[in-house]
Amino acid sequence: MDKKVYLISGGSSGIGLTIVNDLVSAGHGVVSISRSESKIARALREMPHLEGKAEFITSNISSEPDLSAVYRHILDKYGVVHGLVNNAGILTKGTIETISTDDWRYTLDVNLTGPYILTRAMLPLLKKADGASIVNISSVAGLKPGTSVAYSVSKAGLDMLTRFLAGDLGPYNIRVNSVNPGLVRTPIHLDNRVVEDRDAYEAMLEKARPRYPIGRIGNPGDISGLVVFLLSDKASWITGSIITADGGVMVENDLIPPK
Ligand SMILES: NC(=O)c1ccc[n+]([C@@H]2O[C@H](COP(=O)([O-])OP(=O)(O)OC[C@H]3O[C@@H](n4cnc5c(N)ncnc54)[C@H](OP(=O)(O)O)[C@@H]3O)[C@@H](O)[C@H]2O)c1
């Protein structure tokens, strides 16, 4: 594969960090944007070989001034973006009766408006690639109501953004696809305090596991392989697709008790 330049939002943790690692291993230039220095430091403790190999920039995908600065930086340093992974996301919990308006707005702001304004900010650089690929990291919770109304609605909106942009950006030879993971072991639940502690997290995973026909919860590598494929020219006729990577949880048969 030729050396390309990829921008990953939320590359300092979980699924995004594994995507960064896999792209660096394949010899590509990788820029990650995320908010906190502490998660970048944690990522580099976990994967010290990435130091100096991937660029970890602090930037908030909900802030247009931040994204303008990222645009100028990439324009000056690389001049092009071959692929964008809208991976950064947050998790909130609650139903219409329990979630605050602030948490609802925050979820939509990061998970839906963030990918929208980040994609728009990077369009001039993506157009220069002649064959760019955008991958939106959505969720099975966007396809079926989950446990958080704001999170499910944000991801359903992201899937429609995928389909809409596939139509709008196809004429520029820019492909846009969603990857919708099932439950994947990452720091997201603990970092966003949707479970109290590690014991509660492990209990949540154990409770969920029987609903996965493959018999295990996902790991970030289960998602990254598909993302790297969609970024590559091997996927050059795939656009507007909503693709689950979920250990089969979406085919759960509610009529038969789990084995
Ligand atoms: N893990 C799962 O079970 C699962 C299942 C389905 C879908 N997903 C989706 O997969 C994606 C990655 O999730 P993950 O589990 O890997 O989460 P994670 O480990 O919590 O990582 C999230 C990343 O996004 C960054 N981020 C959050 N808000 C941001 C903002 N406003 N601007 C820039 N960066 C931001 C975080 O860094 P900072 O906080 O420092 O900004 C972090 O680098 C998310 O979109 C999530 O919804 C996850």
mmCIF file of C-alpha atoms and ligand atoms in Angstrom:
data_model
loop_
_atom_site.group_PDB
_atom_site.id
_atom_site.type_symbol
_atom_site.label_atom_id
_atom_site.label_comp_id
_atom_site.label_asym_id
_atom_site.label_seq_id
_atom_site.Cartn_x
_atom_site.Cartn_y
_atom_site.Cartn_z
ATOM 1 C CA MET A 1 0.000 0.000 0.000
ATOM 2 C CA ASP A 2 1.241 3.535 -0.759
ATOM 3 C CA LYS A 3 1.948 5.749 2.199
ATOM 4 C CA LYS A 4 -1.150 7.818 2.922
ATOM 5 C CA VAL A 5 -2.264 10.417 5.456
ATOM 6 C CA TYR A 6 -5.128 9.591 7.821
ATOM 7 C CA LEU A 7 -6.931 11.701 10.410
ATOM 8 C CA ILE A 8 -8.524 9.814 13.297
ATOM 9 C CA SER A 9 -10.667 11.580 15.884
ATOM 10 C CA GLY A 10 -10.362 10.076 19.346
ATOM 11 C CA GLY A 11 -7.173 8.178 18.535
ATOM 12 C CA SER A 12 -5.945 8.376 22.134
ATOM 13 C CA SER A 13 -8.089 5.521 23.471
ATOM 14 C CA GLY A 14 -9.899 2.272 22.765
ATOM 15 C CA ILE A 15 -10.978 1.612 19.174
ATOM 16 C CA GLY A 16 -9.358 4.801 17.835
ATOM 17 C CA LEU A 17 -5.990 3.954 19.401
ATOM 18 C CA THR A 18 -5.992 0.517 17.752
ATOM 19 C CA ILE A 19 -6.872 2.091 14.377
ATOM 20 C CA VAL A 20 -3.955 4.531 14.817
ATOM 21 C CA ASN A 21 -1.642 1.633 15.678
ATOM 22 C CA ASP A 22 -2.749 -0.489 12.708
ATOM 23 C CA LEU A 23 -2.334 2.403 10.246
ATOM 24 C CA VAL A 24 1.115 3.288 11.634
ATOM 25 C CA SER A 25 2.126 -0.392 11.378
ATOM 26 C CA ALA A 26 1.125 -0.306 7.698
ATOM 27 C CA GLY A 27 3.493 2.642 7.203
ATOM 28 C CA HIS A 28 0.968 5.489 6.933
ATOM 29 C CA GLY A 29 1.072 9.017 8.320
ATOM 30 C CA VAL A 30 -1.475 9.338 11.120
ATOM 31 C CA VAL A 31 -2.836 12.372 12.965
ATOM 32 C CA SER A 32 -5.134 11.872 15.957
ATOM 33 C CA ILE A 33 -7.206 14.606 17.579
ATOM 34 C CA SER A 34 -8.646 14.341 21.086
ATOM 35 C CA ARG A 35 -9.180 16.669 24.043
ATOM 36 C CA SER A 36 -7.166 15.550 27.044
ATOM 37 C CA GLU A 37 -3.404 15.284 27.505
ATOM 38 C CA SER A 38 -3.969 12.596 30.151
ATOM 39 C CA LYS A 39 -5.514 10.097 27.684
ATOM 40 C CA ILE A 40 -2.715 10.795 25.185
ATOM 41 C CA ALA A 41 -0.184 10.034 27.939
ATOM 42 C CA ARG A 42 -2.111 6.837 28.813
ATOM 43 C CA ALA A 43 -2.087 5.811 25.129
ATOM 44 C CA LEU A 44 1.668 6.302 24.879
ATOM 45 C CA ARG A 45 2.211 4.300 28.074
ATOM 46 C CA GLU A 46 0.152 1.478 26.517
ATOM 47 C CA MET A 47 1.795 1.763 23.069
ATOM 48 C CA PRO A 48 5.169 3.522 23.552
ATOM 49 C CA HIS A 49 6.265 2.600 20.026
ATOM 50 C CA LEU A 50 3.755 5.180 18.702
ATOM 51 C CA GLU A 51 5.786 8.056 20.158
ATOM 52 C CA GLY A 52 7.026 10.083 17.190
ATOM 53 C CA LYS A 53 5.216 7.733 14.743
ATOM 54 C CA ALA A 54 1.695 9.141 15.090
ATOM 55 C CA GLU A 55 0.851 12.772 15.835
ATOM 56 C CA PHE A 56 -1.440 13.217 18.840
ATOM 57 C CA ILE A 57 -2.949 16.716 18.799
ATOM 58 C CA THR A 58 -5.231 18.137 21.499
ATOM 59 C CA SER A 59 -8.388 19.420 19.831
ATOM 60 C CA ASN A 60 -12.125 19.293 20.502
ATOM 61 C CA ILE A 61 -14.272 18.050 17.586
ATOM 62 C CA SER A 62 -17.147 20.214 18.882
ATOM 63 C CA SER A 63 -15.096 23.415 18.472
ATOM 64 C CA GLU A 64 -14.919 25.014 15.028
ATOM 65 C CA PRO A 65 -11.890 27.200 15.952
ATOM 66 C CA ASP A 66 -10.038 24.020 17.079
ATOM 67 C CA LEU A 67 -10.898 22.313 13.783
ATOM 68 C CA SER A 68 -9.718 25.297 11.734
ATOM 69 C CA ALA A 69 -6.361 25.033 13.522
ATOM 70 C CA VAL A 70 -6.199 21.283 12.746
ATOM 71 C CA TYR A 71 -7.013 22.020 9.097
ATOM 72 C CA ARG A 72 -4.215 24.602 8.809
ATOM 73 C CA HIS A 73 -1.755 22.261 10.515
ATOM 74 C CA ILE A 74 -2.494 19.350 8.165
ATOM 75 C CA LEU A 75 -2.531 21.631 5.117
ATOM 76 C CA ASP A 76 0.934 22.979 5.980
ATOM 77 C CA LYS A 77 2.453 19.643 6.975
ATOM 78 C CA TYR A 78 0.846 17.102 4.593
ATOM 79 C CA GLY A 79 -1.317 19.037 2.093
ATOM 80 C CA VAL A 80 -3.863 16.198 1.815
ATOM 81 C CA VAL A 81 -6.047 13.776 3.822
ATOM 82 C CA HIS A 82 -6.679 10.359 2.242
ATOM 83 C CA GLY A 83 -8.985 9.142 4.977
ATOM 84 C CA LEU A 84 -10.933 10.484 7.942
ATOM 85 C CA VAL A 85 -12.232 8.281 10.743
ATOM 86 C CA ASN A 86 -14.945 9.997 12.772
ATOM 87 C CA ASN A 87 -14.333 7.798 15.794
ATOM 88 C CA ALA A 88 -14.422 10.179 18.792
ATOM 89 C CA GLY A 89 -17.542 9.677 20.828
ATOM 90 C CA ILE A 90 -18.929 9.852 24.325
ATOM 91 C CA LEU A 91 -21.464 7.798 26.209
ATOM 92 C CA THR A 92 -24.238 9.125 28.441
ATOM 93 C CA LYS A 93 -27.007 7.117 30.044
ATOM 94 C CA GLY A 94 -30.669 7.716 30.599
ATOM 95 C CA THR A 95 -34.190 7.701 29.269
ATOM 96 C CA ILE A 96 -36.360 10.695 28.397
ATOM 97 C CA GLU A 97 -37.392 10.752 32.069
ATOM 98 C CA THR A 98 -33.878 10.653 33.508
ATOM 99 C CA ILE A 99 -31.389 12.332 31.151
ATOM 100 C CA SER A 100 -30.809 16.060 31.627
ATOM 101 C CA THR A 101 -31.153 18.446 28.701
ATOM 102 C CA ASP A 102 -27.465 19.333 29.134
ATOM 103 C CA ASP A 103 -26.415 15.670 28.763
ATOM 104 C CA TRP A 104 -28.723 15.241 25.741
ATOM 105 C CA ARG A 105 -27.169 18.304 24.063
ATOM 106 C CA TYR A 106 -23.618 17.242 24.985
ATOM 107 C CA THR A 107 -24.143 13.771 23.459
ATOM 108 C CA LEU A 108 -25.522 15.151 20.199
ATOM 109 C CA ASP A 109 -22.841 17.843 20.117
ATOM 110 C CA VAL A 110 -19.940 15.363 20.299
ATOM 111 C CA ASN A 111 -21.363 12.278 18.549
ATOM 112 C CA LEU A 112 -23.258 13.944 15.707
ATOM 113 C CA THR A 113 -22.374 17.624 15.271
ATOM 114 C CA GLY A 114 -18.679 16.797 15.867
ATOM 115 C CA PRO A 115 -18.378 14.411 12.873
ATOM 116 C CA TYR A 116 -20.417 16.846 10.757
ATOM 117 C CA ILE A 117 -18.216 19.900 11.363
ATOM 118 C CA LEU A 118 -14.986 17.878 11.332
ATOM 119 C CA THR A 119 -15.893 16.378 7.948
ATOM 120 C CA ARG A 120 -16.835 19.802 6.599
ATOM 121 C CA ALA A 121 -13.579 21.340 7.867
ATOM 122 C CA MET A 122 -11.472 18.617 6.178
ATOM 123 C CA LEU A 123 -13.345 18.556 2.845
ATOM 124 C CA PRO A 124 -10.788 20.619 0.877
ATOM 125 C CA LEU A 125 -8.029 18.210 2.003
ATOM 126 C CA LEU A 126 -10.143 15.109 1.300
ATOM 127 C CA LYS A 127 -10.992 16.354 -2.205
ATOM 128 C CA LYS A 128 -7.281 16.602 -2.959
ATOM 129 C CA ALA A 129 -6.820 12.857 -2.364
ATOM 130 C CA ASP A 130 -8.866 11.781 -5.424
ATOM 131 C CA GLY A 131 -10.301 8.676 -3.820
ATOM 132 C CA ALA A 132 -10.649 9.575 -0.130
ATOM 133 C CA SER A 133 -12.595 7.496 2.373
ATOM 134 C CA ILE A 134 -14.559 8.602 5.438
ATOM 135 C CA VAL A 135 -15.497 6.032 8.069
ATOM 136 C CA ASN A 136 -17.991 6.997 10.761
ATOM 137 C CA ILE A 137 -17.835 4.873 13.901
ATOM 138 C CA SER A 138 -21.478 4.444 14.801
ATOM 139 C CA SER A 139 -23.011 1.695 16.969
ATOM 140 C CA VAL A 140 -25.593 -1.065 16.957
ATOM 141 C CA ALA A 141 -27.356 1.286 19.395
ATOM 142 C CA GLY A 142 -28.073 3.493 16.381
ATOM 143 C CA LEU A 143 -29.927 0.625 14.679
ATOM 144 C CA LYS A 144 -31.997 -0.537 17.645
ATOM 145 C CA PRO A 145 -32.911 1.302 20.860
ATOM 146 C CA GLY A 146 -30.224 0.696 23.469
ATOM 147 C CA THR A 147 -29.936 1.884 27.059
ATOM 148 C CA SER A 148 -29.320 5.588 26.346
ATOM 149 C CA VAL A 149 -31.813 7.614 24.324
ATOM 150 C CA ALA A 150 -29.313 10.398 23.499
ATOM 151 C CA TYR A 151 -26.576 7.953 22.463
ATOM 152 C CA SER A 152 -28.929 5.896 20.231
ATOM 153 C CA VAL A 153 -30.357 8.999 18.569
ATOM 154 C CA SER A 154 -26.858 10.450 18.007
ATOM 155 C CA LYS A 155 -25.695 7.255 16.292
ATOM 156 C CA ALA A 156 -28.886 6.899 14.206
ATOM 157 C CA GLY A 157 -28.264 10.479 13.068
ATOM 158 C CA LEU A 158 -24.658 9.609 12.256
ATOM 159 C CA ASP A 159 -25.836 6.709 10.049
ATOM 160 C CA MET A 160 -28.096 9.082 8.107
ATOM 161 C CA LEU A 161 -25.164 11.500 7.790
ATOM 162 C CA THR A 162 -23.183 8.594 6.272
ATOM 163 C CA ARG A 163 -25.849 7.905 3.667
ATOM 164 C CA PHE A 164 -26.460 11.572 2.929
ATOM 165 C CA LEU A 165 -22.763 12.388 2.492
ATOM 166 C CA ALA A 166 -22.174 9.294 0.356
ATOM 167 C CA GLY A 167 -24.560 10.880 -2.142
ATOM 168 C CA ASP A 168 -23.187 14.409 -1.783
ATOM 169 C CA LEU A 169 -19.492 13.503 -1.885
ATOM 170 C CA GLY A 170 -19.540 10.613 -4.380
ATOM 171 C CA PRO A 171 -18.964 13.029 -7.292
ATOM 172 C CA TYR A 172 -15.650 14.006 -5.620
ATOM 173 C CA ASN A 173 -14.740 10.303 -5.425
ATOM 174 C CA ILE A 174 -15.056 10.456 -1.635
ATOM 175 C CA ARG A 175 -16.615 7.354 -0.087
ATOM 176 C CA VAL A 176 -18.517 7.459 3.230
ATOM 177 C CA ASN A 177 -19.432 4.406 5.314
ATOM 178 C CA SER A 178 -20.539 3.603 8.865
ATOM 179 C CA VAL A 179 -19.089 0.857 11.024
ATOM 180 C CA ASN A 180 -21.516 -0.119 13.804
ATOM 181 C CA PRO A 181 -19.820 -2.054 16.608
ATOM 182 C CA GLY A 182 -21.525 -4.101 19.285
ATOM 183 C CA LEU A 183 -20.091 -4.030 22.800
ATOM 184 C CA VAL A 184 -16.290 -3.636 22.681
ATOM 185 C CA ARG A 185 -13.933 -3.714 25.667
ATOM 186 C CA THR A 186 -12.507 -0.147 25.860
ATOM 187 C CA PRO A 187 -12.277 2.558 28.554
ATOM 188 C CA ILE A 188 -15.499 4.262 27.309
ATOM 189 C CA HIS A 189 -17.860 3.076 30.059
ATOM 190 C CA LEU A 190 -15.510 3.821 32.960
ATOM 191 C CA ASP A 191 -14.127 7.089 31.521
ATOM 192 C CA ASN A 192 -17.655 8.418 30.958
ATOM 193 C CA ARG A 193 -18.771 7.132 34.384
ATOM 194 C CA VAL A 194 -21.736 5.171 33.037
ATOM 195 C CA VAL A 195 -20.666 2.320 35.357
ATOM 196 C CA GLU A 196 -19.412 2.941 38.902
ATOM 197 C CA ASP A 197 -16.267 0.833 38.952
ATOM 198 C CA ARG A 198 -14.346 -1.996 37.312
ATOM 199 C CA ASP A 199 -16.373 -4.712 39.088
ATOM 200 C CA ALA A 200 -19.632 -3.211 37.794
ATOM 201 C CA TYR A 201 -18.081 -2.988 34.310
ATOM 202 C CA GLU A 202 -17.027 -6.655 34.305
ATOM 203 C CA ALA A 203 -20.497 -7.653 35.563
ATOM 204 C CA MET A 204 -22.086 -5.639 32.724
ATOM 205 C CA LEU A 205 -19.911 -7.397 30.116
ATOM 206 C CA GLU A 206 -20.680 -10.805 31.612
ATOM 207 C CA LYS A 207 -24.418 -10.092 31.546
ATOM 208 C CA ALA A 208 -24.226 -9.016 27.891
ATOM 209 C CA ARG A 209 -22.055 -11.898 26.666
ATOM 210 C CA PRO A 210 -24.817 -14.553 26.204
ATOM 211 C CA ARG A 211 -26.543 -12.258 23.685
ATOM 212 C CA TYR A 212 -23.523 -12.512 21.347
ATOM 213 C CA PRO A 213 -23.733 -15.654 19.156
ATOM 214 C CA ILE A 214 -19.935 -15.588 18.702
ATOM 215 C CA GLY A 215 -19.758 -15.980 22.486
ATOM 216 C CA ARG A 216 -17.501 -13.097 23.401
ATOM 217 C CA ILE A 217 -17.454 -9.307 23.753
ATOM 218 C CA GLY A 218 -15.489 -7.500 21.034
ATOM 219 C CA ASN A 219 -12.018 -6.098 21.244
ATOM 220 C CA PRO A 220 -10.789 -2.993 19.370
ATOM 221 C CA GLY A 221 -8.970 -5.135 16.780
ATOM 222 C CA ASP A 222 -12.328 -6.633 15.742
ATOM 223 C CA ILE A 223 -13.346 -3.152 14.571
ATOM 224 C CA SER A 224 -10.038 -1.786 13.337
ATOM 225 C CA GLY A 225 -9.538 -4.439 10.629
ATOM 226 C CA LEU A 226 -12.819 -3.464 8.987
ATOM 227 C CA VAL A 227 -12.034 0.249 9.270
ATOM 228 C CA VAL A 228 -8.594 -0.180 7.678
ATOM 229 C CA PHE A 229 -10.221 -2.141 4.832
ATOM 230 C CA LEU A 230 -12.844 0.582 4.243
ATOM 231 C CA LEU A 231 -10.109 3.229 4.191
ATOM 232 C CA SER A 232 -8.185 1.301 1.546
ATOM 233 C CA ASP A 233 -8.646 1.265 -2.231
ATOM 234 C CA LYS A 234 -9.786 -2.388 -1.900
ATOM 235 C CA ALA A 235 -13.136 -0.876 -0.820
ATOM 236 C CA SER A 236 -13.273 1.598 -3.722
ATOM 237 C CA TRP A 237 -16.870 0.666 -4.727
ATOM 238 C CA ILE A 238 -18.271 0.591 -1.193
ATOM 239 C CA THR A 239 -20.043 3.764 -0.135
ATOM 240 C CA GLY A 240 -23.189 4.641 1.804
ATOM 241 C CA SER A 241 -23.027 1.311 3.655
ATOM 242 C CA ILE A 242 -23.931 0.765 7.296
ATOM 243 C CA ILE A 243 -21.848 -2.231 8.343
ATOM 244 C CA THR A 244 -22.222 -4.015 11.678
ATOM 245 C CA ALA A 245 -19.230 -5.623 13.418
ATOM 246 C CA ASP A 246 -20.976 -7.026 16.441
ATOM 247 C CA GLY A 247 -20.355 -10.718 17.102
ATOM 248 C CA GLY A 248 -23.858 -11.342 15.761
ATOM 249 C CA VAL A 249 -25.757 -9.484 18.496
ATOM 250 C CA MET A 250 -28.112 -7.921 15.941
ATOM 251 C CA VAL A 251 -29.409 -11.326 14.861
ATOM 252 C CA GLU A 252 -30.367 -12.229 18.418
ATOM 253 C CA ASN A 253 -33.494 -14.338 18.281
ATOM 254 C CA ASP A 254 -35.757 -13.040 21.045
ATOM 255 C CA LEU A 255 -38.078 -16.058 20.706
ATOM 256 C CA ILE A 256 -35.465 -18.590 21.808
ATOM 257 C CA PRO A 257 -33.607 -18.271 25.130
ATOM 258 C CA PRO A 258 -29.804 -17.862 24.722
ATOM 259 C CA LYS A 259 -27.893 -21.179 24.725
HETATM 260 N N1 LIG B 1 -16.697 0.533 23.183
HETATM 261 C C1 LIG B 1 -17.893 0.161 22.745
HETATM 262 O O1 LIG B 1 -18.542 -0.760 23.298
HETATM 263 C C2 LIG B 1 -18.501 0.839 21.542
HETATM 264 C C3 LIG B 1 -19.603 0.223 20.927
HETATM 265 C C4 LIG B 1 -20.178 0.829 19.819
HETATM 266 C C5 LIG B 1 -19.661 2.010 19.329
HETATM 267 N N2 LIG B 1 -18.591 2.600 19.956
HETATM 268 C C6 LIG B 1 -18.122 3.871 19.400
HETATM 269 O O2 LIG B 1 -16.754 3.749 19.045
HETATM 270 C C7 LIG B 1 -16.122 5.023 19.165
HETATM 271 C C8 LIG B 1 -14.872 4.868 20.010
HETATM 272 O O3 LIG B 1 -15.276 4.389 21.284
HETATM 273 P P1 LIG B 1 -14.274 3.780 22.354
HETATM 274 O O4 LIG B 1 -15.028 2.725 23.060
HETATM 275 O O5 LIG B 1 -12.965 3.479 21.749
HETATM 276 O O6 LIG B 1 -14.184 5.052 23.351
HETATM 277 P P2 LIG B 1 -13.026 5.623 24.287
HETATM 278 O O7 LIG B 1 -12.043 4.562 24.637
HETATM 279 O O8 LIG B 1 -13.723 6.351 25.384
HETATM 280 O O9 LIG B 1 -12.305 6.682 23.315
HETATM 281 C C9 LIG B 1 -12.980 7.834 22.902
HETATM 282 C C10 LIG B 1 -11.979 8.780 22.279
HETATM 283 O O10 LIG B 1 -12.685 9.938 21.807
HETATM 284 C C11 LIG B 1 -12.067 11.116 22.326
HETATM 285 N N3 LIG B 1 -13.074 12.172 22.418
HETATM 286 C C12 LIG B 1 -14.234 12.177 23.119
HETATM 287 N N4 LIG B 1 -14.877 13.337 22.948
HETATM 288 C C13 LIG B 1 -14.106 14.092 22.116
HETATM 289 C C14 LIG B 1 -14.223 15.409 21.596
HETATM 290 N N5 LIG B 1 -15.261 16.211 21.879
HETATM 291 N N6 LIG B 1 -13.244 15.862 20.760
HETATM 292 C C15 LIG B 1 -12.180 15.083 20.457
HETATM 293 N N7 LIG B 1 -12.007 13.838 20.942
HETATM 294 C C16 LIG B 1 -12.965 13.357 21.768
HETATM 295 C C17 LIG B 1 -11.497 10.666 23.681
HETATM 296 O O11 LIG B 1 -10.445 11.501 24.155
HETATM 297 P P3 LIG B 1 -10.741 12.796 25.086
HETATM 298 O O12 LIG B 1 -11.820 12.401 26.066
HETATM 299 O O13 LIG B 1 -9.437 13.109 25.716
HETATM 300 O O14 LIG B 1 -11.212 13.869 24.155
HETATM 301 C C18 LIG B 1 -10.939 9.298 23.271
HETATM 302 O O15 LIG B 1 -9.714 9.471 22.597
HETATM 303 C C19 LIG B 1 -17.155 5.969 19.772
HETATM 304 O O16 LIG B 1 -17.745 6.745 18.762
HETATM 305 C C20 LIG B 1 -18.179 5.028 20.375
HETATM 306 O O17 LIG B 1 -19.458 5.599 20.449
HETATM 307 C C21 LIG B 1 -17.990 2.046 21.045
#
